[in-house]
Amino acid sequence: MPQTLEIEYKPQAAWVWLSRPDVRNAIDPLMVRELTETFQALGRDPQVRAIVLAGRGIGFCAGADIGQARYGTQPGEADETDERADALACAEMLHTIYACPKATIARVHGICMSVGMGLAAACDITIASSQATFALPETRLGLVPAVISPYVLRAIGPRQATRWFLTGETFSAAEAWRIGFVHDLCEPESLDLRISALVDTFMLTAPDAVSATKQMVHDLPLRSLDADTAEDQHDGGNSDGRSGGRSDGRNEGPADGIGKGGALNTAPATAGAAVDAIGAVASSAAVLGARLPDWVVAGDAPTGLTPV
């Protein structure tokens, strides 16, 4: 029985409630582990077609419980074993949600900060209360948002992410909708009805088709990249005369790949900057079999979603 979560089963759907309302659902190592295990189990459950991730109390998630763990990397402290282990566990959790074969919906109300935004971005769809607020305050704490950055970048693109990552400002639900982080907004009293109606739409879909379509969406950017890379290798190297490899001259290692069990792809010249941006934590996400999406290494993040 989870200690930090509440699991509510409804017909062919499951609601996963973050349940640490006294700390605004701040994420600690136990919650990280329980979220990973819960989404793995629900992903295998044939009776579940959709999963809603929500928060008890006055807010969705206030980020990491700084008193127990840090899920960013501090410059000059990459060798801190405990912090690195916590960050890798958080990376596995986010990837488990992102790669879940079931449709995932984030129900956001109140505050959504830091790792909370990572949770929402890892879900397929995010619906928010019009009164919700968002923030990425890591730089104000002397941290780098390494673990959540791939998912936030995928949701809103590098241009918008740069602004909010660097400033750490709080922004409104309307702004989150404008930049594509949130798919839909509704009044607080209508939030559950809106989520329930969305869940019902997945009762009209074929589960296998949903799973395959999610995989297609995740894989297509890499497949396009693979074709370009294969052509470069056939021509004997990149246009600047280098053979395939990282821009910093190192060969790709297992931690830089994201496919399961296959050969590693040669990253283009932009890969070095992308890997550096998410830090050693994200580039080592192969731990325990979890790996980050292909575009993390490729430096080819999609531009974001169009609000509906």
PDB file of C-alpha atoms in Angstrom, residues 9 45-46 57 63 71 97 100 103 112 126 134 143 147 157 221 234 246 258 288 295 300:
ATOM      1  CA  TYR A   9      -9.932   2.965  -9.582  1.00  0.00           C
ATOM      2  CA  ASP A  45      -2.999  -3.611 -16.136  1.00  0.00           C
ATOM      3  CA  PRO A  46      -5.316  -4.609 -19.013  1.00  0.00           C
ATOM      4  CA  GLY A  57      -4.898  19.516  -1.016  1.00  0.00           C
ATOM      5  CA  GLY A  63       8.415  20.444  -6.546  1.00  0.00           C
ATOM      6  CA  TYR A  71      16.553  16.770  -8.183  1.00  0.00           C
ATOM      7  CA  ILE A  97       5.360   8.094 -16.788  1.00  0.00           C
ATOM      8  CA  CYS A 100       3.643   4.405 -20.012  1.00  0.00           C
ATOM      9  CA  ALA A 103      -2.970   7.488 -21.945  1.00  0.00           C
ATOM     10  CA  CYS A 112       2.810  23.408 -10.065  1.00  0.00           C
ATOM     11  CA  THR A 126      -2.336  18.405 -19.197  1.00  0.00           C
ATOM     12  CA  PHE A 134       3.540  27.501 -12.596  1.00  0.00           C
ATOM     13  CA  LEU A 143      20.336  24.481  -9.131  1.00  0.00           C
ATOM     14  CA  VAL A 147      16.200  16.005 -14.811  1.00  0.00           C
ATOM     15  CA  GLY A 157      10.307  24.151 -27.000  1.00  0.00           C
ATOM     16  CA  PRO A 221      11.981  12.533 -34.516  1.00  0.00           C
ATOM     17  CA  HIS A 234      27.551   6.675 -46.051  1.00  0.00           C
ATOM     18  CA  ARG A 246      29.875  13.561 -30.188  1.00  0.00           C
ATOM     19  CA  ILE A 258      17.745   5.848 -25.428  1.00  0.00           C
ATOM     20  CA  LEU A 288      17.885   0.532 -13.896  1.00  0.00           C
ATOM     21  CA  TRP A 295      15.598  13.830 -28.744  1.00  0.00           C
ATOM     22  CA  ASP A 300      16.084  17.717 -31.826  1.00  0.00           C
TER      23      ASP A 300
END
